[in-house]
XYZ file of C-alpha atoms in Angstrom:
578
model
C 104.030 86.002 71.010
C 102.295 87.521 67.921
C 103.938 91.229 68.028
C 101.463 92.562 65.010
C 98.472 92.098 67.705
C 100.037 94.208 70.061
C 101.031 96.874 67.358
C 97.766 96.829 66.132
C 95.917 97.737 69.459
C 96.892 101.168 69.000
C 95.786 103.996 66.725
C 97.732 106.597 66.301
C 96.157 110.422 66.922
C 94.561 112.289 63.832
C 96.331 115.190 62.609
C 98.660 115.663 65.631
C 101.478 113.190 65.316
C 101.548 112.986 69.106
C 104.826 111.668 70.012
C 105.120 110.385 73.702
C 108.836 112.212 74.225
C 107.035 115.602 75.340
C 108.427 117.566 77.908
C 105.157 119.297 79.309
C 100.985 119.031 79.187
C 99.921 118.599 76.018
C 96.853 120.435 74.701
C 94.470 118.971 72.260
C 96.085 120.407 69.256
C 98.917 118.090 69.761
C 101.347 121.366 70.513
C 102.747 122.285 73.670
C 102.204 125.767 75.677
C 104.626 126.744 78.808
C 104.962 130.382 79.902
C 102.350 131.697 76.948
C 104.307 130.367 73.960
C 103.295 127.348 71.791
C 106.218 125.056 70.358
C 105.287 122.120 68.040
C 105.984 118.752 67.485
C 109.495 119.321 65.627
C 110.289 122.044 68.372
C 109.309 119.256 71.189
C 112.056 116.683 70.416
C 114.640 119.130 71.148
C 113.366 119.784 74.629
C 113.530 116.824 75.570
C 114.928 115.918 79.531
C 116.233 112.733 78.129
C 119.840 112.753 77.364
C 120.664 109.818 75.004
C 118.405 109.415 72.185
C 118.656 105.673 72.165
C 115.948 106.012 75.520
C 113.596 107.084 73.366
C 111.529 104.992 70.324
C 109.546 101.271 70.962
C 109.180 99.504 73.755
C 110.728 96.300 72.946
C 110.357 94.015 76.064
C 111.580 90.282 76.208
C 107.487 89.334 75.418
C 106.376 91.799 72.758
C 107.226 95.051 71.357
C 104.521 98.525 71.884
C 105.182 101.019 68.933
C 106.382 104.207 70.139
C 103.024 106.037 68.420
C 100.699 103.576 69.870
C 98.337 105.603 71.531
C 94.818 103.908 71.374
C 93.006 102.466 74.188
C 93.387 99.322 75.859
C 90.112 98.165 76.723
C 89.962 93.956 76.076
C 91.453 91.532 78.461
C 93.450 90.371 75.139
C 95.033 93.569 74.758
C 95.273 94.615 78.074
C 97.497 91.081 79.034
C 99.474 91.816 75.453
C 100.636 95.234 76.694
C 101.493 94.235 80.310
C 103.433 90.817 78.807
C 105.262 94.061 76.673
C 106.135 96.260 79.918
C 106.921 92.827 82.346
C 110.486 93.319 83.338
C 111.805 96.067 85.639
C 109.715 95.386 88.401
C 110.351 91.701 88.719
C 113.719 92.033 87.844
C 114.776 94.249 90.304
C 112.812 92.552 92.450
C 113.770 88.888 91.960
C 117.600 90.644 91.799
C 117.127 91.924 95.414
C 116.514 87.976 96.466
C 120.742 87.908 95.378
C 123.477 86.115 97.061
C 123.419 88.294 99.993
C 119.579 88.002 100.456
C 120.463 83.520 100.269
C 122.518 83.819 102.696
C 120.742 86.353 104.853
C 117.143 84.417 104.565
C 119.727 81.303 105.502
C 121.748 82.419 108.407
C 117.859 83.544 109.975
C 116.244 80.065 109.744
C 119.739 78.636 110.860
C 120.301 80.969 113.519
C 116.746 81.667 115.129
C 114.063 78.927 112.908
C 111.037 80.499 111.886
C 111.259 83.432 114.291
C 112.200 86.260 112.432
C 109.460 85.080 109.390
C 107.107 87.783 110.795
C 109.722 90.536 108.997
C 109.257 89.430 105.864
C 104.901 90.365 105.160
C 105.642 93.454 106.455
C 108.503 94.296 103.689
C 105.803 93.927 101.542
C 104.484 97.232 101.377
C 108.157 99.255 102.105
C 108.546 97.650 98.342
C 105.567 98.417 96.884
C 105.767 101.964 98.252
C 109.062 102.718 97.450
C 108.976 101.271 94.160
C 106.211 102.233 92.756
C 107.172 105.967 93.470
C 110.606 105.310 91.597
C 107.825 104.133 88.527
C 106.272 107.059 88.297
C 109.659 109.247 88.543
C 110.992 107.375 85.824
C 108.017 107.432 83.094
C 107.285 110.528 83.811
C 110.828 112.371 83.886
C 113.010 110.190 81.551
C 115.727 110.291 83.412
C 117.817 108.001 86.129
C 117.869 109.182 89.561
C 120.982 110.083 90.212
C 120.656 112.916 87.579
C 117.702 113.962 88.782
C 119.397 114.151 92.524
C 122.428 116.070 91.146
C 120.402 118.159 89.167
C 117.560 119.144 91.268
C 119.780 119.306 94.866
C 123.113 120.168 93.707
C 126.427 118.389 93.663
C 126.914 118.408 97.030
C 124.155 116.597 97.951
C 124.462 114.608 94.617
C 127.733 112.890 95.816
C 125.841 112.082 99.072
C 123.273 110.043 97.741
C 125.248 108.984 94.334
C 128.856 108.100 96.396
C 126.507 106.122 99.193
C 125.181 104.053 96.937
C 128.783 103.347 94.716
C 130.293 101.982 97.983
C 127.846 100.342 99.083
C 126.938 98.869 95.477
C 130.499 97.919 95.360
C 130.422 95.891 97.974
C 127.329 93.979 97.134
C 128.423 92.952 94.287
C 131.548 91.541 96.119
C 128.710 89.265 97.885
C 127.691 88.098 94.689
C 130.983 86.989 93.288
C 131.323 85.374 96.895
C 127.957 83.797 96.526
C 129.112 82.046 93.230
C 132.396 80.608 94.818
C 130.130 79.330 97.819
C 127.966 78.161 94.838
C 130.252 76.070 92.645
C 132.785 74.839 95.476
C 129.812 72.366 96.524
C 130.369 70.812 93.356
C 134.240 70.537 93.791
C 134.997 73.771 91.411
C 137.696 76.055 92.676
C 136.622 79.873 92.748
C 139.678 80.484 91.243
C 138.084 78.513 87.771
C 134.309 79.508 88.724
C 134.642 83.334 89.423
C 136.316 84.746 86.634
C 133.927 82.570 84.279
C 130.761 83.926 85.640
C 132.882 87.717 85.165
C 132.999 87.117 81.675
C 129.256 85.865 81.422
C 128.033 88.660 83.194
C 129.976 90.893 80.881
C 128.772 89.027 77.712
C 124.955 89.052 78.558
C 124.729 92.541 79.311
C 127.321 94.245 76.533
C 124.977 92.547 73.602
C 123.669 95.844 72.245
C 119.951 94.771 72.756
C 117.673 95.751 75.448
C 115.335 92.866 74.621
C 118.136 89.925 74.776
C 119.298 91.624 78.124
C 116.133 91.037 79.333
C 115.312 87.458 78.134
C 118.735 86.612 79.860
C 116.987 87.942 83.238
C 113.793 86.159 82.717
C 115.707 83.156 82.434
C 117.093 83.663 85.961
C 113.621 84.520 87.418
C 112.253 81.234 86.378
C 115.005 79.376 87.717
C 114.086 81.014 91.123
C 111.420 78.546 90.943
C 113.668 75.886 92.335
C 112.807 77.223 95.983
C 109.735 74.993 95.441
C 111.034 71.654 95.519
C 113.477 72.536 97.515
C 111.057 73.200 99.919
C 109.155 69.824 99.050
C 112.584 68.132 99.906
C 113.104 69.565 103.255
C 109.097 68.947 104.626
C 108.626 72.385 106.531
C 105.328 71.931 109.127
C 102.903 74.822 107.903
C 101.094 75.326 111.357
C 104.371 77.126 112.720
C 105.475 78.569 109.418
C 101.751 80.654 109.334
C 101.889 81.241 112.839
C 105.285 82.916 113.087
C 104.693 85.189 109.709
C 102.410 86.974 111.818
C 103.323 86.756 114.863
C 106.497 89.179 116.201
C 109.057 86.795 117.768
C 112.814 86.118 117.700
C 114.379 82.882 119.464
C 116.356 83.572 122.165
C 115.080 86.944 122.816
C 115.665 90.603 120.981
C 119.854 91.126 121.191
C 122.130 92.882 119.544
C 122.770 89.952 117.199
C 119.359 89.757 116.411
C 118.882 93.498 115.444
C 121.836 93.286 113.220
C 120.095 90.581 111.366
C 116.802 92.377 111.236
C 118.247 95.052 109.667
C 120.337 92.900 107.596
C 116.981 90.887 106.267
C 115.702 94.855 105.936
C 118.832 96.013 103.786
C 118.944 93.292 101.711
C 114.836 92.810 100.333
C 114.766 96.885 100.380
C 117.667 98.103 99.554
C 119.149 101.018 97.974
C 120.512 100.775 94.928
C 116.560 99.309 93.726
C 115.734 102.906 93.547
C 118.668 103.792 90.675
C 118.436 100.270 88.898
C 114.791 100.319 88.631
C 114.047 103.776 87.165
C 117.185 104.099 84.584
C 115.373 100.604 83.526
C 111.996 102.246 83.499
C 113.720 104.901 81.327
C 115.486 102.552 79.269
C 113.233 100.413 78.402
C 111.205 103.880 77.288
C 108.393 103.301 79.286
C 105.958 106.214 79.327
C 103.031 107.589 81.864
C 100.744 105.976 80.068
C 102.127 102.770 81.222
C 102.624 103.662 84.674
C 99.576 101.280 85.846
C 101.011 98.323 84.016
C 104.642 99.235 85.380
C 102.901 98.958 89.416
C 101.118 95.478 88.441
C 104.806 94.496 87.365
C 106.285 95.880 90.763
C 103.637 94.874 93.005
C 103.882 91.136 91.441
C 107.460 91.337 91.745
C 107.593 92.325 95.766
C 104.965 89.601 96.232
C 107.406 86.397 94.402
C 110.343 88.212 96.595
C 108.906 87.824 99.991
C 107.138 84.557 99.085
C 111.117 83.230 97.850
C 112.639 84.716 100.918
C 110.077 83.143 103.610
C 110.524 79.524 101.569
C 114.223 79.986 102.151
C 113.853 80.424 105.237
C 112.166 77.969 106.242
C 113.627 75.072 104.344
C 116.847 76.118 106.338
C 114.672 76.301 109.435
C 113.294 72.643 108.977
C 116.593 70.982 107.859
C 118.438 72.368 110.593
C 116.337 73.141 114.133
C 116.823 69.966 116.635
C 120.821 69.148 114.697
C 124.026 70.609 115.698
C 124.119 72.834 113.105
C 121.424 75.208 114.543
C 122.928 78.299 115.322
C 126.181 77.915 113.885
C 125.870 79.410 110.569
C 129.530 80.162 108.668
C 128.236 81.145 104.855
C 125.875 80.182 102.263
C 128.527 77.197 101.425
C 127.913 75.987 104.785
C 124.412 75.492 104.545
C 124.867 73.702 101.234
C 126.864 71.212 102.798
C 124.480 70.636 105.926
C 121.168 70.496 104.059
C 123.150 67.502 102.295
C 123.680 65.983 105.437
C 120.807 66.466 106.931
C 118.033 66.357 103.920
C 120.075 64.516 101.047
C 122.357 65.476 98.399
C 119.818 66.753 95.916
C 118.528 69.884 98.305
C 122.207 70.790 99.030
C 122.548 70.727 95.339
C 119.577 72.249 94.526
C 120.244 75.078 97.070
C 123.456 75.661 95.891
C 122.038 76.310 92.104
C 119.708 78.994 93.771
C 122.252 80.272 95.066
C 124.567 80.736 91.814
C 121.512 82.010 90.027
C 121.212 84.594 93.065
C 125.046 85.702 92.249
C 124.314 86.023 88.431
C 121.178 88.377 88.556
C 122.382 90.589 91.772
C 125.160 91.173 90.144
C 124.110 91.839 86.829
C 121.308 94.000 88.189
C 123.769 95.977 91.045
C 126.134 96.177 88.377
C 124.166 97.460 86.128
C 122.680 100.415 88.586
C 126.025 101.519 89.400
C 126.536 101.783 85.397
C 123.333 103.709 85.240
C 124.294 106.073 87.536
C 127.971 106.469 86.054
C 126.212 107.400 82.815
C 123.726 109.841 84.902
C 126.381 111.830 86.916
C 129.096 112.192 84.104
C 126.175 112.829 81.134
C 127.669 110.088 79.290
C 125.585 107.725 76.675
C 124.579 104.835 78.797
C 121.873 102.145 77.335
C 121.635 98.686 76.573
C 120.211 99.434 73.221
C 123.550 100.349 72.242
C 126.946 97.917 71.599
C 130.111 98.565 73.311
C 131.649 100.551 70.163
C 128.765 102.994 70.943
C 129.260 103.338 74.799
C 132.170 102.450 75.894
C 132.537 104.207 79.478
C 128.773 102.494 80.019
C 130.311 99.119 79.415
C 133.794 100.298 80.676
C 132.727 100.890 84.049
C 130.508 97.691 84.297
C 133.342 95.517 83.261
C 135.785 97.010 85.719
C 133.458 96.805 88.807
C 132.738 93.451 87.704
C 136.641 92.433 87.400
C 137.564 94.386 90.656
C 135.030 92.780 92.443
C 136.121 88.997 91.511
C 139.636 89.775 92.397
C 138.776 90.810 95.924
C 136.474 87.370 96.380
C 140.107 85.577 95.862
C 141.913 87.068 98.503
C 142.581 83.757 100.655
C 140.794 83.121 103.994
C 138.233 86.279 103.964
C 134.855 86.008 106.602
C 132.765 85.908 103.628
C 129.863 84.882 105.982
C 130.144 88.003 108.037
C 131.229 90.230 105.049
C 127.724 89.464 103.447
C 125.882 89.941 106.556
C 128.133 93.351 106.972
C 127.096 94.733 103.230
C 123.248 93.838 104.316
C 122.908 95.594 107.256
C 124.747 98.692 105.285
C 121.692 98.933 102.808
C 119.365 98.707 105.789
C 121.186 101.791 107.663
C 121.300 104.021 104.095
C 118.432 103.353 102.846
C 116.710 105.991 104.954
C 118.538 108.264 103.208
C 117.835 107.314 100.002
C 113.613 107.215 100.818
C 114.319 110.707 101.666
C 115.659 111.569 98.474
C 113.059 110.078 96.787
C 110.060 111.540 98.884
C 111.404 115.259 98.009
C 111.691 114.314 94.801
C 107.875 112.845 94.238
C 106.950 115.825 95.945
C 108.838 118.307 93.359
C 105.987 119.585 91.112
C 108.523 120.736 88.961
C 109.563 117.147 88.109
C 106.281 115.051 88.361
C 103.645 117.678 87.896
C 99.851 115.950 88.361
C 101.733 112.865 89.480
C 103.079 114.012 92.944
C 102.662 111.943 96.040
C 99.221 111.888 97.193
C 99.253 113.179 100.969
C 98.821 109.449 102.195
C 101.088 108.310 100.235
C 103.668 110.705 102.020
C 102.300 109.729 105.617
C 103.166 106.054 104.601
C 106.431 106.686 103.098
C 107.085 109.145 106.550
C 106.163 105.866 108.987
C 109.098 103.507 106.430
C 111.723 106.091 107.107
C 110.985 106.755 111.179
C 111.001 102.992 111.439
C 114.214 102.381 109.543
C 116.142 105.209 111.516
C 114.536 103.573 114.903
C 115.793 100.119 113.880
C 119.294 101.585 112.807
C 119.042 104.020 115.988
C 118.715 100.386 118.245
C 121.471 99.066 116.464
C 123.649 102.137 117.450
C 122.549 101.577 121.370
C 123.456 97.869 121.776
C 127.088 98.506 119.907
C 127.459 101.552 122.355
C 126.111 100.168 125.235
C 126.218 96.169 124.844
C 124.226 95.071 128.196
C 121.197 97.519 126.987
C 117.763 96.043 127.599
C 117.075 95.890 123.625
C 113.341 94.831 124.160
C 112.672 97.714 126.568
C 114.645 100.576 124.525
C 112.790 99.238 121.007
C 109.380 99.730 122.999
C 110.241 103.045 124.238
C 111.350 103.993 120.722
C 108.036 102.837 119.547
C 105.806 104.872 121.801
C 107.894 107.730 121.004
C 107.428 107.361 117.497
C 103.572 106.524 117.738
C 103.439 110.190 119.858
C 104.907 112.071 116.965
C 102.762 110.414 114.631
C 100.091 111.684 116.202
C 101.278 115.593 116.446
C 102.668 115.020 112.721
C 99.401 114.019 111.417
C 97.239 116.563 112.825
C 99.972 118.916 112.115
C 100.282 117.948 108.121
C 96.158 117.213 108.299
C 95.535 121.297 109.154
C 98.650 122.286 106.658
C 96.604 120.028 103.919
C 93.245 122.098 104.838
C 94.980 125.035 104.197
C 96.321 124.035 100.655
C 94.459 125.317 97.660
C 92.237 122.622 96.089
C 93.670 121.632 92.386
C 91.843 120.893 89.487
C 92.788 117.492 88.446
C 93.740 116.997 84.750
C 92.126 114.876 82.508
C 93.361 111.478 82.234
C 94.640 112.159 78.441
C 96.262 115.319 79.225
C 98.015 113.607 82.752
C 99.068 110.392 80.205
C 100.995 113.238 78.383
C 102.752 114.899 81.152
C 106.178 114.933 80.581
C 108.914 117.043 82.528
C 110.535 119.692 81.037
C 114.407 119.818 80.612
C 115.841 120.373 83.710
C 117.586 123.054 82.806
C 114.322 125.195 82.388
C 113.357 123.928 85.636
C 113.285 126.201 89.323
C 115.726 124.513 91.799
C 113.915 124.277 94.796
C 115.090 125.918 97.734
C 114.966 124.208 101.433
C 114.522 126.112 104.321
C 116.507 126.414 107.021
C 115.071 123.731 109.215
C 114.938 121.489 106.485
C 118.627 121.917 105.562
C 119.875 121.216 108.817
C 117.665 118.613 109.195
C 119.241 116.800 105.986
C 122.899 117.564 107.715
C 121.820 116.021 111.040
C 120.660 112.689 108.470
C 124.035 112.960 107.260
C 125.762 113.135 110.583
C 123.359 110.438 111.673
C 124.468 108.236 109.319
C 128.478 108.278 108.891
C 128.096 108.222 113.033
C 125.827 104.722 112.398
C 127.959 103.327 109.866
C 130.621 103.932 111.810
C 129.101 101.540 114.436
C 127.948 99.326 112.348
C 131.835 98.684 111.236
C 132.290 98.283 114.767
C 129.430 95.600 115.087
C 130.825 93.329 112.476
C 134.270 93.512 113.906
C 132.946 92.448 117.329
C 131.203 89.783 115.616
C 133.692 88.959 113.536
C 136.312 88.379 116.842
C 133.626 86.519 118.582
């Protein structure tokens, strides 16, 4: 990759020495105005949101480097591929990192368990991604910060250990599945856990604590390609297309809707969208100092990303589906290990191997990416330095806490005879019933003028990210029923639930369309001036205040939720017994 091209695409701004760290609009002068006084270009750097300095400078991305000054305009294909091959990363990663051991064995125990009838979830994941994620995008370029700052800072503590201690535990966890997913992983080639878990510890541990963003990166890229293995994989096991089309689009599950099936819904829900994207991918965003100038090349990244994701998961799928529908091994899943022994049997020895490689390169980038957002978010709540563009000497409690959630979690993968099956399954459905919480969180905060200015939600945008979170809580709600009350009709309940929600849809939409009406117009800013936007330090920002109804609302969420995980506990027991 010639770097100088790239550099040279840019010109930098006559006069003003625009820098891209400013916290505000900036006027034409190249000086910034808030509240009638005018600050300059030394005075901007130390109003800065962004905490550690070391998120601010080049962008230096695994295929090119963008100068921190480069301001000119993109307007050739050449250029315009240089800069996005620059900015590649985040969105893929995070992506590809959501396809992890958990999602294997997830995507696995659904072909095994009910063929290609639960393929129809997958296309509609698709845009629960993309909308989710690309709203995290433009929170991190434009505010410089992770989210869980942003959450403690703009809500309070109280709701800041909500959101933040959610997603530890559950993070946790996951990356429990991932250690288990490289046991499962290695054992099929007659390697004890006991040798092959603390080795991939130490790997992790090495690749990320190298002091350079751009290494970190090539590391990851290395693990997307070898996704690619899916596709022979795929060759190997001869899925019939007819059926695999037919039931991605059309709703199904073998056997019937059940309790069992719901779980695994969710599950296949929690574990393609799932929390902890929303920290990892914006303290990446920041870290990798991309700005609002980037954003569009950031989506394209994202929205590539969600696509190789679903496509992965729906192979997966399916290659378990065809190996295994018409044998005695359908509907009898154990664990990922399981199905690496029975494709063997059933397809040869070289998809049983090959599967098993996809699934140790699952384990390595979930839990370097989980890992990783859990780090971020350490470094958010407790304001300390937290980048991989610095070594270990310069952030230790950033590398500090990532090595001890990586060691922790490798112990507890030894403890003798654990369900690791049903433990991964467990952790998956967990995401799926928090991450309504955490879309909530993110839709106040993308509606928080304070924080994005001229790049708040568009009112669509909001409808669509209003229609994710009803959904989710109506899947998790369904879930809640069957535990409660096992001989439930679910079929019936999930169609009643439905026309319900398709009712308030109606009275919310011509409710929000009038409130719209009645909103001011705004004057757009110009495209520079928006490219510029920057938020202020949040310390000069107005908390905003909730009303009354929306406060209790967010405790009834809360309530909600402890009551549903509570069940969901209770689920995986049940299952666990039977």
């Amino acid at each position: 990759m010639n770097e100088a091209e790239l550099e040279a695409a840019g010109t930098e701004r006559a006069g003003a020495g625009v820098s891209e760290r400013r916290g505000a609009p900036v006027g034409a002068s190249g000086s910034r105005t808030r509240g009638g006084s005018t600050e300059g270009p030394d005075e901007e750097r130390h109003q800065s949101a962004v905490l550690d300095e070391a998120h601010l400078g080049d962008i230096q991305g695994a295929f090119g480097t963008i100068r921190e000054h480069d301001t000119g305009p993109r307007k050739s294909w050449k250029i315009r591929l240089l800069t996005l091959l620059a900015i590649i990363g985040p969105g893929i990663i995070v992506m590809v990192g959501d396809n992890d051991a958990g999602g294997v064995a997830t995507y696995a125990q659904a072909g095994q368990t009910y063929g290609l009838t639960l393929l129809w979830t997958l296309p509609l994941l698709i845009p629960v991604l993309v909308v989710n994620q690309e709203m995290v995008v433009r929170l991190g370029a434009v505010t410089g910060v992770g989210h869980a700052r942003l959450i403690n800072e703009r809500f309070g503590k109280f709701w800041g250990a909500f959101s933040v201690g959610d997603l530890f535990i559950l993070n946790f966890l996951t990356i429990v599945t991932e250690f288990i997913g490289v046991g499962l992983a290695l054992s099929y080639f007659g390697v004890t856990p006991y040798a092959s878990v603390p080795i991939a510890a130490v790997c992790l541990v090495v690749i990320t604590a190298t002091g350079s963003f751009r290494r970190w990166e090539r590391f990851m890229f290395v693990f997307i390609f070898a996704n690619l293995l899916v596709i022979p994989l795929a060759v190997f096991s001869h899925p019939s297309a007819g059926p695999f089309f037919h039931d991605m689009v059309v709703p199904g599950v073998h056997g019937g809707f059940g309790s069992s099936a719901m779980l695994l819904i969710i599950a296949i829900v929690g574990t393609t969208v799932a929390p902890w994207q929303l920290f990892f991918q914006q303290s990446n965003i920041v870290d990798k100092r991309i700005t609002p100038r980037y954003i569009s090349y950031e989506r394209a990244d994202t929205v590539f990303g969600s696509f190789v994701t679903v496509i992965g998961a729906s192979l997966l799928v399916a290659v378990v589906a065809a190996a295994f529908v018409g044998t005695h091994y359908f509907g009898h899943f154990t664990n990922a290990g399981g199905v690496a022994l029975g494709l063997s049997k059933t397809v040869g020895h070289g998809a049983g191997a090959i599967f098993s490689i996809v699934l140790l390169n699952a384990s390595l980038i979930g839990a370097a990416s989980v890992t990783l957002s859990t780090s971020y978010a350490f470094g958010d709540v407790f304001g300390m330095r937290h980048s991989l563009h610095r070594g270990w000497r310069e952030a230790k409690f950033f590398y500090g806490a990532f090595t001890a959630m990586v060691v922790v979690a490798a112990g507890i993968v030894l403890i003798p005879h654990a369900p690791l099956g049903l433990i991964t399954t467990g952790v998956q459905a967990l995401a799926g019933v928090l991450l309504p919480s955490a879309t909530v969180f993110l839709l106040l905060l993308c509606n928080d003028r304070e924080v994005l200015g001229p790049w708040v939600n568009r009112p669509w945008l909001n409808a669509v990210a209003f229609v994710i979170v009803s959904i989710l809580l109506m899947m998790s709600l369904v879930l809640m029923a069957t535990t409660v009350f096992p001989g439930i009709d679910v079929r019936t309940l999930s169609l009643g639930m439905g026309a319900a929600l398709l009712v308030s849809y109606v009275v919310g939409g011509y409710s929000y369309r009038r409130a719209l009406h009645l909103r001011p117009a705004e004057r757009p800013l110009p495209r520079e001036r928006k490219e510029n936007w920057r938020m202020p330090p949040l310390n000069l920002l107005d908390r905003p205040t909730w009303s009354r109804g929306r406060t209790l609302a967010m405790y009834a969420l809360r309530g909600y939720l402890v009551l549903a995980v509570l069940l969901l506990l209770v689920k995986t027991i049940q299952l666990g017994f039977h």
